[in-house]
Amino acid sequence: MKKKKVAIIGAGISGLTAALYLKRANIPFEVFEKTAEVGGRMKSELVEGLIVDHGFQIFLTSYPEALSVVNYADLEFTPLTKGFTLCKNKKKYFLEYPNGRYRNVFNMLRYPFMDIKSLWNMAKIVVYLRSTSLKKIFSQKDIPTHKFLKNRGLSDDFISHTLQPFLKGIFLENNLETSSKVFQYVLKMMLSGSIVVPTNGMGAIPKQLYKNIGTNYFHFFKSLEKIENENLYFEDGYTTSADFVIDTRPKTFQKKAHQNSLFVFMTPNKVLKSCELAVFENNPLGISNLVQFSNLYVNSRDVEYIGISVNNKVSESNKLDSKKILEYITNYFDTTDWKWIKTHHIPYGLNNQEQVNYSYKKEIMAQKEKTYLAGDWNLYGSTNAAIHSGKCAAEAIIRRVNTNI
């Protein structure tokens, strides 16, 4: 009997995960990627001797799905420092990550936007999350994160001046409308493990999967045009056939996406001395955070590389460019010697996460009889969700192949 063949559309984390599970099950497959490399949104590049990620991304070692596909030892993780710089009202404050491990509480209480009641209530959230399962967290009703925090007794000042600047860089939206289930998930993962980046950049994760799968399974520069029955037609005229399709393209989900842009600068002077990240209060340009890549990765040159992330929903209306960014950043850092290098626009940064799911249900995953969806777009924005979705799509096909359905 001829073995069933699977076509995977997209070589991001979910597509790579699906490929790995299919390979383990000895089911034939091919991966079609429209760009020149694997990774999707999780990419790194070498810019004049320094690794630069496409946006500020982190990896949480406690992701439950990651251990089944990612070899942690081979990645040589670099842990992030314990906190970040908050830029507010032309002043800078050092804060610890909001994971309940506050070691400098009394120092932080000197800040005008801090209060002991909010810190205490934040600690209670931490205690609750330590003992609460992910399944229970995601069984809750979807409510905006800002409403959840307010209901838990955190003051407006504490939310808007500490949590909001940090979280908007994770949610890619400025008003904390993202479901509180996502906030609780992220915080629980931070509590359960370490905040790290691979020594060779975030792009090292998909590259590891690519290597473990085998390069001969992949076709690059292949943009899918349409699927008709078992036939796949690509924009360059290439055609093939498959018994099953796993589609990881974000546009397939027909959901509103949060866009994001990364502006990369070079400077001879160190900008952040005690941490890798600076976050910003809400501003007209939508600037979310600043990451000093040369604090994260080995630097082969005597210069510093800075990445500034912008939530595009605000910035597009202002026709944002590097000059406007520097004008704003000058309120906090000396940008005299900064030189703009490049800009990455990420049209599908994250899906709208006002309503989220924890796992792939059959009605979400199966688009057509033999076409399955994968990707974190209908779950929650996370590497863990992307891995989970790829695994679920592959396992659904494996079950059908094994039962000859």
XYZ file of C-alpha atoms in Angstrom:
405
model
C 0.000 0.000 0.000
C 1.249 3.427 -0.928
C 2.142 5.530 2.092
C 0.136 8.693 2.715
C 1.980 11.930 2.039
C 1.658 15.201 3.963
C 2.395 18.717 2.728
C 3.292 21.249 5.416
C 2.831 24.895 4.445
C 5.219 27.105 6.397
C 8.507 26.390 8.190
C 7.842 28.321 11.373
C 7.873 26.648 14.780
C 4.493 24.930 14.311
C 5.381 23.609 10.848
C 8.767 22.374 12.044
C 7.169 20.653 15.028
C 4.614 18.932 12.795
C 7.432 17.771 10.512
C 9.400 16.353 13.441
C 6.417 14.349 14.728
C 5.633 13.024 11.245
C 9.236 11.966 10.783
C 9.164 10.131 14.109
C 6.025 8.321 12.893
C 7.703 7.444 9.575
C 5.041 9.269 7.533
C 6.285 10.919 4.291
C 6.058 14.708 4.188
C 7.414 17.821 2.521
C 7.693 21.351 3.927
C 7.071 24.373 1.707
C 8.367 27.740 2.916
C 7.841 31.000 1.019
C 11.039 32.652 2.312
C 14.690 31.663 2.146
C 14.930 30.127 5.633
C 13.090 28.461 8.470
C 11.831 30.166 11.611
C 8.805 32.253 10.707
C 8.628 35.037 13.278
C 11.475 33.498 15.274
C 14.516 34.607 13.298
C 17.954 36.036 13.952
C 20.486 37.475 11.563
C 24.111 38.549 11.607
C 24.385 42.331 11.240
C 27.971 43.492 10.784
C 29.299 40.863 13.163
C 26.524 40.801 15.779
C 23.465 38.571 16.180
C 20.224 40.571 15.987
C 16.815 38.989 16.624
C 13.737 40.124 14.719
C 12.291 41.895 17.739
C 12.785 41.360 21.454
C 11.996 37.700 22.043
C 12.671 35.489 25.005
C 12.476 31.779 25.692
C 11.035 30.408 28.913
C 12.622 27.090 29.888
C 9.397 25.999 31.595
C 7.417 25.715 28.338
C 5.850 22.251 28.801
C 5.733 21.368 25.086
C 9.255 22.513 24.246
C 11.080 19.695 26.015
C 9.675 17.175 23.528
C 11.229 18.886 20.483
C 14.001 21.257 21.617
C 17.403 20.075 22.865
C 18.176 22.654 25.551
C 21.780 21.542 26.079
C 22.774 22.163 22.457
C 21.440 25.740 22.516
C 23.657 27.033 25.352
C 21.147 29.431 26.863
C 22.133 32.854 28.174
C 19.989 33.948 31.166
C 18.628 37.483 31.221
C 19.423 39.762 34.123
C 16.876 40.131 36.897
C 15.197 43.273 35.658
C 14.696 46.057 33.156
C 14.783 49.847 32.883
C 11.485 51.744 32.894
C 11.529 55.019 30.944
C 8.856 57.379 32.190
C 8.423 61.164 32.222
C 12.013 61.641 31.043
C 13.311 59.629 34.011
C 14.647 56.074 34.256
C 13.874 53.491 36.938
C 15.222 49.972 37.391
C 12.517 47.354 38.047
C 12.636 43.620 38.562
C 10.665 41.322 36.308
C 7.049 40.987 37.509
C 7.457 37.402 38.679
C 7.087 37.893 42.413
C 10.789 37.501 43.190
C 11.184 41.050 44.373
C 14.494 41.376 46.218
C 14.634 45.147 46.334
C 11.113 45.959 47.488
C 12.138 48.837 49.722
C 14.166 50.457 46.962
C 11.230 50.213 44.562
C 8.833 51.683 47.121
C 10.713 54.951 46.792
C 9.366 55.282 43.264
C 6.299 57.578 43.101
C 4.145 55.006 41.253
C 4.789 52.131 43.693
C 2.628 51.204 46.674
C 2.888 48.436 49.218
C -0.732 47.312 48.747
C -0.225 46.642 45.032
C 3.020 44.772 45.679
C 1.243 42.671 48.291
C -1.641 41.899 45.936
C 0.839 41.084 43.183
C 2.487 38.631 45.568
C -0.902 36.994 46.152
C -1.350 36.559 42.403
C 2.045 34.866 42.332
C 1.094 32.472 45.152
C -2.148 31.631 43.354
C -0.403 30.921 40.054
C 2.253 28.721 41.620
C -0.455 26.294 42.750
C -2.805 26.583 39.763
C -2.600 24.369 36.688
C -2.478 25.746 33.170
C -5.666 23.860 32.402
C -7.474 25.669 35.198
C -6.073 29.050 34.147
C -7.339 28.592 30.589
C -10.743 27.373 31.777
C -11.457 30.841 33.163
C -13.581 33.414 31.392
C -11.699 35.733 29.035
C -11.426 39.219 30.536
C -8.933 41.984 29.654
C -5.681 41.865 31.587
C -6.119 45.432 32.867
C -9.525 44.480 34.332
C -8.128 41.316 35.936
C -5.321 43.287 37.596
C -7.731 45.950 38.807
C -10.060 43.288 40.232
C -7.085 41.797 42.075
C -6.458 45.058 43.925
C -3.587 46.580 41.942
C -3.671 50.370 41.733
C -3.984 52.266 38.468
C -0.510 53.734 38.949
C 1.056 50.333 39.569
C -0.615 48.857 36.492
C 0.057 51.729 34.097
C 3.601 52.511 35.257
C 5.061 49.064 35.934
C 3.111 46.215 34.337
C 1.717 47.926 31.253
C 5.074 49.145 29.846
C 6.533 45.657 30.256
C 3.530 43.659 29.046
C 2.785 45.692 25.929
C 6.082 44.441 24.507
C 4.850 40.880 25.035
C 1.247 41.407 23.926
C 2.137 43.822 21.073
C -0.773 46.028 22.067
C -0.693 49.064 24.308
C -3.844 48.885 26.431
C -3.689 45.411 28.020
C -6.859 44.257 26.276
C -5.236 40.833 25.900
C -7.012 38.077 27.826
C -5.917 37.758 31.432
C -5.398 34.058 30.739
C -2.374 34.994 28.626
C -0.994 37.232 31.389
C -1.386 34.455 33.954
C 0.196 31.938 31.608
C 3.245 34.131 30.915
C 3.709 34.896 34.602
C 3.370 31.245 35.600
C 5.996 30.247 33.019
C 8.339 32.955 34.365
C 7.794 31.631 37.879
C 8.407 28.021 36.873
C 11.624 28.405 34.904
C 14.277 30.780 33.639
C 14.096 33.688 31.189
C 16.771 32.981 28.573
C 17.908 33.405 24.986
C 20.042 30.943 23.017
C 23.671 32.032 22.742
C 23.352 32.114 18.942
C 20.073 34.042 18.883
C 16.413 33.019 18.963
C 16.770 31.792 15.403
C 18.925 28.951 16.736
C 15.773 27.168 17.930
C 14.122 26.664 14.504
C 17.547 25.978 12.975
C 18.047 23.142 15.460
C 14.678 21.636 14.498
C 15.525 22.033 10.797
C 18.793 20.161 11.281
C 17.120 17.367 13.287
C 14.398 16.914 10.667
C 16.765 16.850 7.690
C 17.285 19.458 5.013
C 16.076 17.252 2.148
C 12.446 17.588 3.272
C 12.301 21.339 2.605
C 11.432 23.534 -0.393
C 12.159 27.249 -0.080
C 10.759 30.216 -2.006
C 7.495 28.315 -2.400
C 4.420 30.503 -1.831
C 1.161 28.545 -1.958
C -1.453 29.904 -4.349
C -4.301 27.426 -3.905
C -5.296 23.885 -2.986
C -7.666 21.908 -5.205
C -8.556 18.419 -4.057
C -5.165 16.742 -3.484
C -3.229 19.189 -5.661
C -1.204 22.160 -4.401
C -0.392 25.024 -6.749
C 2.396 27.498 -5.983
C 2.891 31.004 -7.322
C 6.065 30.078 -9.224
C 4.215 27.403 -11.232
C 5.371 24.451 -9.125
C 2.680 21.843 -8.402
C 2.555 18.762 -6.225
C -0.002 16.527 -4.558
C -0.573 15.354 -0.990
C -3.059 13.238 0.901
C -3.067 15.661 3.846
C -2.108 19.307 4.296
C -0.975 21.140 7.444
C -1.413 24.878 6.842
C 0.442 27.189 9.256
C -0.022 30.492 7.397
C -1.362 33.253 9.671
C -3.772 34.625 7.050
C -5.559 31.272 7.071
C -7.031 32.090 10.461
C -8.795 35.276 9.345
C -8.086 36.961 12.657
C -6.911 40.482 13.343
C -3.161 40.543 13.914
C -1.014 42.901 15.951
C 1.748 44.294 13.788
C 5.210 45.142 14.982
C 8.364 46.792 13.636
C 11.975 46.595 14.775
C 14.353 49.491 14.131
C 18.024 48.537 14.461
C 20.673 51.140 15.359
C 24.419 51.055 15.903
C 26.295 53.204 18.429
C 29.855 53.251 19.821
C 28.556 53.784 23.363
C 26.897 51.344 25.754
C 23.280 52.363 26.364
C 22.161 49.913 29.060
C 24.775 48.928 31.626
C 22.933 46.737 34.131
C 20.331 44.988 31.950
C 19.374 44.170 28.363
C 15.922 45.759 28.153
C 14.286 49.162 28.543
C 10.510 49.638 28.330
C 8.590 52.830 27.736
C 5.412 54.381 29.053
C 2.664 54.846 26.458
C 3.738 57.319 23.825
C 2.305 58.697 20.557
C 4.807 56.746 18.453
C 3.894 53.369 19.923
C 7.484 52.652 20.976
C 7.362 49.581 23.179
C 10.878 48.602 24.213
C 14.584 48.900 23.562
C 16.872 45.883 23.638
C 20.647 46.030 23.612
C 21.572 42.960 21.565
C 25.249 43.369 22.387
C 24.372 42.686 26.043
C 22.825 39.357 25.014
C 25.133 37.969 22.371
C 28.858 37.752 21.668
C 29.950 40.962 19.965
C 32.769 40.660 17.430
C 33.002 44.430 17.016
C 33.641 47.290 19.409
C 30.167 48.779 18.872
C 26.725 48.418 20.416
C 23.585 47.302 18.592
C 20.174 48.548 19.691
C 16.784 47.250 18.616
C 13.684 49.360 19.206
C 10.288 47.674 18.905
C 7.228 49.623 17.838
C 3.608 48.513 17.970
C 2.562 49.517 14.475
C -1.091 50.200 15.122
C -0.080 53.570 16.524
C 3.016 54.228 14.473
C 1.472 53.774 11.024
C -0.779 56.793 11.478
C 2.320 58.843 12.285
C 4.354 57.482 9.348
C 7.019 56.547 11.853
C 10.649 56.572 10.765
C 14.049 56.285 12.452
C 14.380 60.066 12.845
C 11.167 60.308 14.884
C 12.288 57.399 17.038
C 15.579 59.092 17.852
C 13.794 62.324 18.731
C 11.755 60.463 21.337
C 14.562 58.228 22.633
C 16.713 61.323 23.227
C 14.459 62.030 26.202
C 16.156 59.107 27.941
C 19.432 58.290 26.177
C 22.147 60.195 24.366
C 21.548 59.294 20.697
C 24.157 61.670 19.227
C 26.221 58.854 17.721
C 23.382 56.489 16.848
C 23.249 55.242 13.264
C 20.187 53.583 11.787
C 21.017 50.200 10.195
C 17.741 48.610 9.095
C 14.054 48.111 9.858
C 12.077 44.873 10.029
C 8.308 45.098 9.571
C 6.408 42.116 11.006
C 2.808 42.198 9.679
C 1.716 39.152 11.704
C 3.398 39.758 15.048
C 0.710 38.188 17.202
C -2.945 37.380 16.807
C -5.613 39.318 18.650
C -5.628 37.610 22.046
C -8.783 38.982 23.631
C -10.191 35.446 23.447
C -7.822 32.490 23.593
C -7.801 28.679 23.720
C -5.345 26.425 25.504
C -5.457 23.433 23.183
C -6.519 22.681 19.630
C -10.059 21.408 19.427
C -11.121 19.388 16.396
C -13.384 22.132 15.049
C -10.531 24.653 15.232
C -7.855 22.429 13.764
C -9.665 20.749 10.871
C -10.252 23.341 8.168
C -11.339 20.795 5.556
C -11.560 17.034 5.527
C -7.831 16.575 4.903
C -6.457 20.035 5.686
C -5.389 20.857 9.226
C -4.407 24.202 10.714
C -1.392 24.748 12.930
C 0.122 27.816 14.547
C -0.538 29.783 17.719
C -3.069 32.042 15.952
C -6.161 30.351 17.382
C -4.545 29.542 20.718
C -2.387 32.134 22.506
C 0.770 33.892 21.357
C 3.623 31.700 22.541
C 6.356 29.380 21.340
C 4.710 26.748 23.497
C 1.372 27.184 21.699
C 3.046 26.973 18.295
C 4.742 23.705 19.259
C 1.500 22.332 20.705
C -0.481 23.152 17.557
C 2.073 21.518 15.264
C 2.077 18.409 17.418
C -1.741 18.234 17.466
C -2.048 18.576 13.687
C 0.597 15.899 13.099
C -0.922 13.522 15.649
C -4.386 13.919 14.082
C -2.969 12.858 10.716
C -0.933 10.043 12.275
C -4.122 8.635 13.839
C -5.919 8.755 10.481
C -3.033 7.115 8.644
C -2.720 4.360 11.245
C -6.466 3.642 11.119
C -6.597 4.079 7.310
C -9.280 6.792 7.510
